[in-house]
XYZ file of C-alpha atoms in Angstrom:
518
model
C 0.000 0.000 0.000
C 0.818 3.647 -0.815
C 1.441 6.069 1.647
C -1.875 7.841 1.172
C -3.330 4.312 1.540
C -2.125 3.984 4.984
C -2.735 7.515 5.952
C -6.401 6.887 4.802
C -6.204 3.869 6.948
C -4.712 5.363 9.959
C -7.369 7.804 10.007
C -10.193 4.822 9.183
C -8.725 2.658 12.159
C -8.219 5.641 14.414
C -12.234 5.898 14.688
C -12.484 2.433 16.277
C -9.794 3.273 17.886
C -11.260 6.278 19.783
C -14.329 4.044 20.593
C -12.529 1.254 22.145
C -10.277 4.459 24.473
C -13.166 6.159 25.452
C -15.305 2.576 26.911
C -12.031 1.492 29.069
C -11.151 4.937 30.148
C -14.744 5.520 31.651
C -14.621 1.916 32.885
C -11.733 2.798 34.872
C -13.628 6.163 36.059
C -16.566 5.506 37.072
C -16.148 4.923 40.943
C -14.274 8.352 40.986
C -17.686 9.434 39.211
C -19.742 7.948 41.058
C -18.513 9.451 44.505
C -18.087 13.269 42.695
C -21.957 13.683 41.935
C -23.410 11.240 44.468
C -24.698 8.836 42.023
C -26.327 5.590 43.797
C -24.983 2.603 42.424
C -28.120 1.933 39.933
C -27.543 4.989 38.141
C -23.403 4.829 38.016
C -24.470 1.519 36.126
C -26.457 3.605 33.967
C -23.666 5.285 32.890
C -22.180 2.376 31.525
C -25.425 1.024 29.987
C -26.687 3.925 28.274
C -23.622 3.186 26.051
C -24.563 -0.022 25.764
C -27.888 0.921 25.054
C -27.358 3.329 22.078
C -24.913 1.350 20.357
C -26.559 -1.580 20.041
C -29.301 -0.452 20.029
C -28.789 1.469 16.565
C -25.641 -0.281 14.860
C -27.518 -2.378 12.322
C -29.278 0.935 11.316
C -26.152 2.984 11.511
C -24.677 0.615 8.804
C -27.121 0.328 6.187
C -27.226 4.218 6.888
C -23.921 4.258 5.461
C -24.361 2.453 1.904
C -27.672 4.575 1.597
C -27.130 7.992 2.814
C -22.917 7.485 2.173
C -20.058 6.280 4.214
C -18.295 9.470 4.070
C -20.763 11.665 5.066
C -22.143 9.075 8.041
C -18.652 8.943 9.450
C -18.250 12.963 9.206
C -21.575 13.485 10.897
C -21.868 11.045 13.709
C -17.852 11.784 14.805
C -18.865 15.390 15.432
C -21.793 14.340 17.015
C -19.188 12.050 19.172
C -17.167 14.705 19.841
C -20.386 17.088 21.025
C -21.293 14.625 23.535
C -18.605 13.967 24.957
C -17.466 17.297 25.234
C -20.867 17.808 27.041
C -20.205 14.774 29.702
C -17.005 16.316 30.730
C -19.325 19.440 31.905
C -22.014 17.074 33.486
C -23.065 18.248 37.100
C -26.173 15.723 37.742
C -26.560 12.348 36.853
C -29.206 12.477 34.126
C -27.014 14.658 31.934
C -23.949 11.886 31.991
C -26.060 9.370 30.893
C -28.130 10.698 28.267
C -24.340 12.129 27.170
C -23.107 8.361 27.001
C -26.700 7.208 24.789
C -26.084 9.657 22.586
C -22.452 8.828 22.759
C -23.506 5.135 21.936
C -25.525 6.017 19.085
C -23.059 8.389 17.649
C -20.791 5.382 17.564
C -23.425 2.755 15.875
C -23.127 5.038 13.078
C -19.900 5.796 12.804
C -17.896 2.462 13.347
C -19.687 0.901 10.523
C -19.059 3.647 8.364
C -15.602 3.566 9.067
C -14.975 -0.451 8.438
C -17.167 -0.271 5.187
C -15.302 2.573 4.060
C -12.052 -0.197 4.712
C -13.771 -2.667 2.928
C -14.759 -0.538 -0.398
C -11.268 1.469 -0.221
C -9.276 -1.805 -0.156
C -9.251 -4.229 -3.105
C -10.206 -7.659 -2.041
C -7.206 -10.270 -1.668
C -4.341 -9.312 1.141
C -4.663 -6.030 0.979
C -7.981 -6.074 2.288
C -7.394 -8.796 4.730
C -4.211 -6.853 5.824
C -6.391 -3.762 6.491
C -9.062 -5.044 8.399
C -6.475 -6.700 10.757
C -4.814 -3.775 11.110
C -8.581 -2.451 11.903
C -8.820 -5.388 14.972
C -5.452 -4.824 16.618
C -6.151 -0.951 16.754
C -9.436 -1.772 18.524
C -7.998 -4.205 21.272
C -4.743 -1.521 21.326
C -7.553 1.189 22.302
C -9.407 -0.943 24.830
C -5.993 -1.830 26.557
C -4.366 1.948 26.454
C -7.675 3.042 27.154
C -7.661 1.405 30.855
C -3.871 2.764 31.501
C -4.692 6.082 30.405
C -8.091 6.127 31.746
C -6.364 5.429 35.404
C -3.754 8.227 34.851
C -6.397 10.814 33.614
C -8.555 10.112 36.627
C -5.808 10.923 38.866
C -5.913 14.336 38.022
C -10.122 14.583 37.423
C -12.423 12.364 36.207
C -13.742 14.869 33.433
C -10.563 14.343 31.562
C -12.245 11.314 31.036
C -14.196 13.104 28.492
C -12.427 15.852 27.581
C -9.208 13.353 25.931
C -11.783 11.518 23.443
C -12.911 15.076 22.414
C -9.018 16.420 21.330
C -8.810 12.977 19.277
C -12.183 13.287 17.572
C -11.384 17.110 16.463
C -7.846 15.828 15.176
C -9.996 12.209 13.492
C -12.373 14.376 12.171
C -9.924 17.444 10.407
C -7.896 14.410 8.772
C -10.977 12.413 7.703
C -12.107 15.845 5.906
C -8.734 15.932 4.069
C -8.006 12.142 3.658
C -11.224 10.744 2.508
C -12.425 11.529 -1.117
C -15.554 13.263 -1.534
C -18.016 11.653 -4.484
C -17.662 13.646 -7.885
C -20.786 14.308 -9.858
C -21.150 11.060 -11.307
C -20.871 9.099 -7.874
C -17.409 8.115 -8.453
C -14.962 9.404 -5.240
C -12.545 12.455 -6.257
C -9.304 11.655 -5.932
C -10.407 7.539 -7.062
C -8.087 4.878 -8.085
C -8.762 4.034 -11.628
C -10.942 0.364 -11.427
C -14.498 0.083 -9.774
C -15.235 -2.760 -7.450
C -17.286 -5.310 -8.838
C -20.907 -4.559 -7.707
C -20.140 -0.570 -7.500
C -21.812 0.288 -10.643
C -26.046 1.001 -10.563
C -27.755 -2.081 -11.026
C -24.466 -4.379 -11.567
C -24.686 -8.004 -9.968
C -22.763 -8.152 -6.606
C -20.094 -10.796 -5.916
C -23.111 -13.877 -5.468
C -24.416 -12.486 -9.169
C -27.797 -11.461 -7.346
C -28.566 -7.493 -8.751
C -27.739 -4.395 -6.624
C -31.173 -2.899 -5.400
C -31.346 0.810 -6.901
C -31.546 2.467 -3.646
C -28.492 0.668 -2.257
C -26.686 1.398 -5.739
C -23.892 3.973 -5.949
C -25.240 7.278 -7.232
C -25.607 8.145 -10.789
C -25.275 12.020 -9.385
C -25.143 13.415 -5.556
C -28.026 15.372 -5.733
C -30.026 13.001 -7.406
C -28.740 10.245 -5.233
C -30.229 11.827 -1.822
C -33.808 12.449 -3.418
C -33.717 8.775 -4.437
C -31.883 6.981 -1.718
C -34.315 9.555 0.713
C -37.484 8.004 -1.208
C -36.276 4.488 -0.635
C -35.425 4.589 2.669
C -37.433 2.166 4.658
C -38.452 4.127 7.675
C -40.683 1.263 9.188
C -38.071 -1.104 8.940
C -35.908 1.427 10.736
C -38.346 2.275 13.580
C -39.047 -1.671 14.413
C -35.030 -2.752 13.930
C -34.517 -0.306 16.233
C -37.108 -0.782 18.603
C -36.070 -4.482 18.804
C -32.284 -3.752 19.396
C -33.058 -1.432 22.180
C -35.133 -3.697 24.218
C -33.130 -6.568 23.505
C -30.057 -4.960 24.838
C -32.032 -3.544 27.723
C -33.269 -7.457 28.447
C -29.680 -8.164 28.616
C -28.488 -5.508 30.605
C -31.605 -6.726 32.748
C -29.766 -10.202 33.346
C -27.471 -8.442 35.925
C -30.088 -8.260 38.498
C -30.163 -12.403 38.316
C -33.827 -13.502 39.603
C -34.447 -9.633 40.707
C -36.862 -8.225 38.928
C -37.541 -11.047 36.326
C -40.754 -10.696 35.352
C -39.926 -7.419 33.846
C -37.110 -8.806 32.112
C -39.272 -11.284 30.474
C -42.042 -8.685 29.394
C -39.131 -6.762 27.782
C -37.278 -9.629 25.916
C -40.368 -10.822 24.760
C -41.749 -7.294 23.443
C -38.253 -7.032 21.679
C -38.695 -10.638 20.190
C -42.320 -8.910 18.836
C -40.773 -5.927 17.357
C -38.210 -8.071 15.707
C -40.808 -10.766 14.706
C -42.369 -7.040 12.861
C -39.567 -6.411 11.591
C -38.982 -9.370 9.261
C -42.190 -9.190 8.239
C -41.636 -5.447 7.040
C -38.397 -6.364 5.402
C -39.882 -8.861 3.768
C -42.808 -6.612 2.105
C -40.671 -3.630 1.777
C -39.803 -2.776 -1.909
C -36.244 -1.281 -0.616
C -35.794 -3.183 2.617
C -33.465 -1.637 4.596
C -31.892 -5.169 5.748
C -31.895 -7.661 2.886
C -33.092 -10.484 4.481
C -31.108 -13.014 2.109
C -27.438 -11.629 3.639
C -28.215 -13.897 6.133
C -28.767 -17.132 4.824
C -25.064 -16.724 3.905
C -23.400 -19.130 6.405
C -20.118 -17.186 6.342
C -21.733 -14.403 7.061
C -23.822 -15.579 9.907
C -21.263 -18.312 11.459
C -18.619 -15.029 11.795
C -21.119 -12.496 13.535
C -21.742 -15.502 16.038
C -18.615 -15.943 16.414
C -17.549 -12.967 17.357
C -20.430 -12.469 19.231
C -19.235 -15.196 21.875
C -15.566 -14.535 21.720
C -15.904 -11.020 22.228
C -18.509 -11.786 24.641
C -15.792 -14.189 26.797
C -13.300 -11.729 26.591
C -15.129 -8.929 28.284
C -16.685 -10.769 30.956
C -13.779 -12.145 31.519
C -11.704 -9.077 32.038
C -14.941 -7.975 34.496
C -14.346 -11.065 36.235
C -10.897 -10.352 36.426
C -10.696 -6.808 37.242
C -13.322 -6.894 40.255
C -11.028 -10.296 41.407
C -8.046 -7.422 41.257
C -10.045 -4.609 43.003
C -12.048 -6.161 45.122
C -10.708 -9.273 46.681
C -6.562 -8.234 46.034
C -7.890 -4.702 46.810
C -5.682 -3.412 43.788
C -5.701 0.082 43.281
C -7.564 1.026 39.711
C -4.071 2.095 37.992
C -2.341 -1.192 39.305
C -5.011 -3.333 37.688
C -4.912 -1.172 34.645
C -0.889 -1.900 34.314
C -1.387 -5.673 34.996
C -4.064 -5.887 32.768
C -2.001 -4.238 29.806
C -0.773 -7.635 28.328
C -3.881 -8.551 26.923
C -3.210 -5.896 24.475
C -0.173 -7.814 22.930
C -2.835 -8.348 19.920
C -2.765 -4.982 18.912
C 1.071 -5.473 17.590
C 0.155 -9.137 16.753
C -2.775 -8.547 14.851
C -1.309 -6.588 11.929
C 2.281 -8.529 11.744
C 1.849 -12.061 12.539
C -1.864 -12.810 11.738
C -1.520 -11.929 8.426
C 1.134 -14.200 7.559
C -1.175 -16.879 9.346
C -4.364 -16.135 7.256
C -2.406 -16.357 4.018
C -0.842 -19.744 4.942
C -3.951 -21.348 6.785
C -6.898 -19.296 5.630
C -9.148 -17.741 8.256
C -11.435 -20.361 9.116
C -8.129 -22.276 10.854
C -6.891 -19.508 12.361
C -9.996 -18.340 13.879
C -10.235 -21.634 14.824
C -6.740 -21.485 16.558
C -8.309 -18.468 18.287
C -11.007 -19.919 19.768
C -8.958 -23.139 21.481
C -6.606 -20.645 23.068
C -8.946 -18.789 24.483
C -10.581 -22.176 25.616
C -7.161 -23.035 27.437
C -6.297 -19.363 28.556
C -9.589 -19.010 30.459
C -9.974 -22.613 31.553
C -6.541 -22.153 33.406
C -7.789 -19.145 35.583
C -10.565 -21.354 36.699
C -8.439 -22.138 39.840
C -7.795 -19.087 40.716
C -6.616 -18.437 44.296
C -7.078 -15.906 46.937
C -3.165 -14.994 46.720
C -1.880 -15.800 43.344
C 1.366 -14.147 42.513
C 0.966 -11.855 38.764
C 3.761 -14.627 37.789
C 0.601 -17.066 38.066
C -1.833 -15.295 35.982
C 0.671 -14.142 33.356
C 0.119 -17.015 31.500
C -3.561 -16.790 31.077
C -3.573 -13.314 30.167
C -0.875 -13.650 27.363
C -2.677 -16.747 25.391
C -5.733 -14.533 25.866
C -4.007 -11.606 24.286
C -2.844 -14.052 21.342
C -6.282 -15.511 21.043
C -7.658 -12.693 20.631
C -5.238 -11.367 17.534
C -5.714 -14.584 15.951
C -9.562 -14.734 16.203
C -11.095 -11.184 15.905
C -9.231 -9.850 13.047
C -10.066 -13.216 10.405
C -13.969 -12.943 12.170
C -14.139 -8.734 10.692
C -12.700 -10.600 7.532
C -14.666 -13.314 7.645
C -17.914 -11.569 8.480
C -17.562 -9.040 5.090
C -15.918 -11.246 2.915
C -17.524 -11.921 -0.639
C -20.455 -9.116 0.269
C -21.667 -6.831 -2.529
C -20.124 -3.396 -2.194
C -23.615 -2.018 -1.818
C -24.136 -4.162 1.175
C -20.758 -3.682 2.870
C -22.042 -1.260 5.465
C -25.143 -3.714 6.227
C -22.846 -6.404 7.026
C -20.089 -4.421 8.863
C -23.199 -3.019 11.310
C -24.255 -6.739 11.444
C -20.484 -7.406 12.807
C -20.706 -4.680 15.148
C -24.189 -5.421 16.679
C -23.151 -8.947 17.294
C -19.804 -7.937 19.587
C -21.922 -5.475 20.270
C -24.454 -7.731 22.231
C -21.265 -10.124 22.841
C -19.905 -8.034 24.971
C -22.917 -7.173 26.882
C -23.988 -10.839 27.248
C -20.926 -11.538 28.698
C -20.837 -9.026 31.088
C -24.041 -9.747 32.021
C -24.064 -13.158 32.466
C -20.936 -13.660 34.415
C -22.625 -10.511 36.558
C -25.837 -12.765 36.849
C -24.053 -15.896 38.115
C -21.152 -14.134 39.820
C -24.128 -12.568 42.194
C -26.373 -15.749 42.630
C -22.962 -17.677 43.730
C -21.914 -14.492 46.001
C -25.406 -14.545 47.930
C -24.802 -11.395 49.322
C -21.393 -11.783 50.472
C -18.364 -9.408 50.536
C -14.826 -9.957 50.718
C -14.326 -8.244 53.983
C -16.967 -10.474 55.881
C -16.595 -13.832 53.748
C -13.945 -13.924 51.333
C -13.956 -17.428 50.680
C -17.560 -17.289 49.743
C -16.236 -14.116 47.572
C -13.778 -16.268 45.926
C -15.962 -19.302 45.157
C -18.544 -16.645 43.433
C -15.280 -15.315 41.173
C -14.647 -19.006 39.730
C -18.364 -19.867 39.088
C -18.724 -16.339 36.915
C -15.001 -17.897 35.341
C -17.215 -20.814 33.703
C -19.142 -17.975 31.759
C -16.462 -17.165 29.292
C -15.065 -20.809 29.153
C -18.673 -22.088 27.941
C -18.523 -19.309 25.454
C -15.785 -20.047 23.894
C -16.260 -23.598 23.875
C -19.630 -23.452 21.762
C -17.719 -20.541 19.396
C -15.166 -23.285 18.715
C -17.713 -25.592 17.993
C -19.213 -22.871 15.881
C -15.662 -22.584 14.036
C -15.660 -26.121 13.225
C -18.383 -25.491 10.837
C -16.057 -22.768 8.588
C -14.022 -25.953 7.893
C -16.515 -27.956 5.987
C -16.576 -25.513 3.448
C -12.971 -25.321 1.076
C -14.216 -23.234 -1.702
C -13.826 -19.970 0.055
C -11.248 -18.024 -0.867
C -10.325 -17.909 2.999
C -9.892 -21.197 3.353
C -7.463 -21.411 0.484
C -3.925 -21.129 1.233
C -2.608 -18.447 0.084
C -5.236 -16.168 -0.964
C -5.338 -13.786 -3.868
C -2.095 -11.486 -5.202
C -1.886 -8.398 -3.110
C -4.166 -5.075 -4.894
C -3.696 -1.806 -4.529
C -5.948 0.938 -2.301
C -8.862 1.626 -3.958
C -10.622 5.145 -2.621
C -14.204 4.339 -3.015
C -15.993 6.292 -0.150
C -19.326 6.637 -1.625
């Protein structure tokens, strides 16, 4: 790649990873937030969930947003907006205002992450180059999350508001170098600035990479102004209003799952109102003459077996780390910016993932090597199962390294896996199908190892029964273990399947950077 190529990239990866900087930094946070405006424990969770909330809530909009209304302009938009809120939690005085800051927050980023990795996938010529991009992509989201919990310990050192005030200064500087980097669409709906070559699929009406015709709506533009009247016409609002309605309660059901037996009748009543809504919503998709989700993208197996598995791994990760950190803090009674250091090794993926998975996917194809994810992570969390109440760092090293590895061998080939062979009209519908499923990963895993961590704790605390504290901490470890377990399994199935071009070794000659924001 050129060196325009990999600014463009730098700038494209440097979206994801603000996102993944500005969760762990507030992670870290919140108990200094908490105590500074008095917030009672419910609504300090709040903060977190409203996140949550909005992102998953609206991700599988947010990326068909981008191939209708244009990745360029959805990514220019919604980072401002990302920046704005932000900016505007950093000056919160009351509780309410923080957490509709962090919904907005969430939804800001459900449009803008997709944007940003369909922009990758349309900019990069399928073959290495893409594969080597979207790797790249992974490791700068895992480098985020793990910076993000060292910085986010430093920052709240001097103030918690700095929390919110960092993620602003990197948003203005994203957002001026997005502006210059990314190519505008000329008159004809080709980018200025384009490589010469269109990607198969890009032109109005041409049959995508499975020979099934582009719908006009989700075609590139024959002319910009032309293309918003049409694309505004074909927009399927109903389809919009019930996916959305759907994602929000079902990640509020899962956010419910923390309480355990608490309060489970309402849980039910909401999961089963969001199975309604989505039980609607395939039934407007499938009348709609411009659905906004095609509902034939997922009867690809690919597509589908990659979105559930990343779904689970990312899911085992996080509530893994949860596990781990409240282990740290609250039976090691770690201070915030000595769990953050300890915990920094998990990040070894984010220099992994773009040098040595590569070479991997081009000798094995993905579907081994996210296979080769999945039974490390299997062994790295099934080792911490017998964790003790004094275990030296030297004694959870190990664990926390193979889980750093896992991780840059499995999420990177999953992004690849989960958008490869997609029509380039449909590459921001299956990036925001990616993203809702870690999306909801992440918060099922949280959840559930909350859920069983507090039915096993019955009340207890580590100052009046640590033992009983401890015995919780390894019954929440199972969580992560089954996940990953049943996401192997899931990987198995990528292996029937040779005629992929992942699963060939080698893959494809390497292609040049193609600028194709439309």
């Amino acid at each position: 790649m050129g060196t325009r190529a990999w600014a463009l990239l730098l700038v494209l990866c440097g979206t994801i990873f603000l996102e993944g900087i500005d969760v762990a930094m507030l992670a870290v946070a919140i108990p200094s937030i908490r105590s500074d405006l008095g917030l009672t424990t419910d609504a300090a969770a709040w903060v977190m969930s409203a996140y949550v909330l909005g992102y998953a809530g609206f991700t599988l909009l947010g990326g068909r947003a981008a191939d209708l209304l244009g990745r360029r302009r959805m990514l220019l938009v919604w980072l401002t907006v990302f920046l704005a809120f932000s900016g505007l939690g950093g000056f919160a005085s009351e509780g309410w205002t923080l957490i509709v800051a962090r919904f907005v927050t969430g939804v800001s980023a459900a449009f803008m992450t997709p944007a940003a990795l369909s922009l990758i996938t349309t900019s990069y010529e399928e073959g290495p180059s893409r594969d080597k991009a979207l790797l790249v992509f992974a490791g700068t989201a895992a480098g985020g999350f793990s910076l993000g919990l060292v910085v986010g310990g430093l920052l709240t050192q001097l103030g918690w508001r700095w929390v919110f005030f960092a993620p602003v200064l990197l948003a203005g500087a994203l957002l001026v170098a997005a502006i210059r980097l990314i190519p505008a669409p000329g008159p004809t709906g080709t980018p200025a600035g384009a490589a010469t070559g269109t990607p198969a699929g890009a032109a109005a009406g041409a049959p995508g990479r499975a020979g099934t015709p582009t719908p006009l709506p989700a075609a590139i533009p024959k002319g910009l102004p032309a293309t918003l009247r049409s694309r505004a016409e074909g927009f399927d609002v109903l389809g919009a209003v019930t996916a959305a309605g759907a994602m929000l309660l079902a990640a509020y059901a899962v956010i419910r799952l923390e309480h355990g037996l608490d309060g489970r009748r309402a849980t039910v009543v909401v999961a089963g109102a969001a199975v309604l809504l989505a039980v609607a919503f395939v039934v407007v998709e499938r009348r709609a003459p411009a659905p906004l989700v095609r509902l034939g993208i997922l009867r690809t197996g690919s597509v589908v077996r990659a979105d559930l598995g990343a779904l689970l791994f990312v899911g085992a990760f996080f509530g893994f780390q949860f596990v781990l950190t409240l282990y740290l803090q609250e039976l090691r009674d770690w201070s915030p910016l000595r769990t953050a250091v300890a915990l920094l090794v998990l990040g070894c993926d984010a220099v992994l993932a773009p040098t040595l998975t590569p070479r991997l996917v081009a000798r094995f194809g993905h579907a081994r090597v996210i296979l080769a994810g999945f039974v490390l992570a299997v062994a790295a969390y099934g080792l911490f199962l017998p964790v003790g109440a004094d275990w030296s760092y030297a004694a959870m090293f190990p664990t926390l390294i193979i889980a750093g590895i896992a991780f840059a061998l499995a999420y990177g080939p999953l992004t690849i896996a989960a958008t490869d062979g997609v029509a380039e009209s449909e590459q921001g519908l299956a990036s925001g199908l990616l993203t809702t499923f870690t999306q909801f990963g992440s918060a099922i895993g949280i959840s559930a190892v909350t859920a069983v961590y507090g039915l096993a704790a019955s009340g207890a605390s580590a100052d009046s029964d640590p033992d009983a504290v401890l015995s919780a901490f390894r019954a929440a470890l199972v969580v992560p273990v089954a996940m990953v377990a049943l996401g192997a399994l899931v990987s198995c199935l990528g292996l029937r399947g040779r005629g992929g071009r992942g699963d060939r070794e080698g893959g494809s000659s390497a292609g040049t950077a193609q600028y194709t924001a439309n």
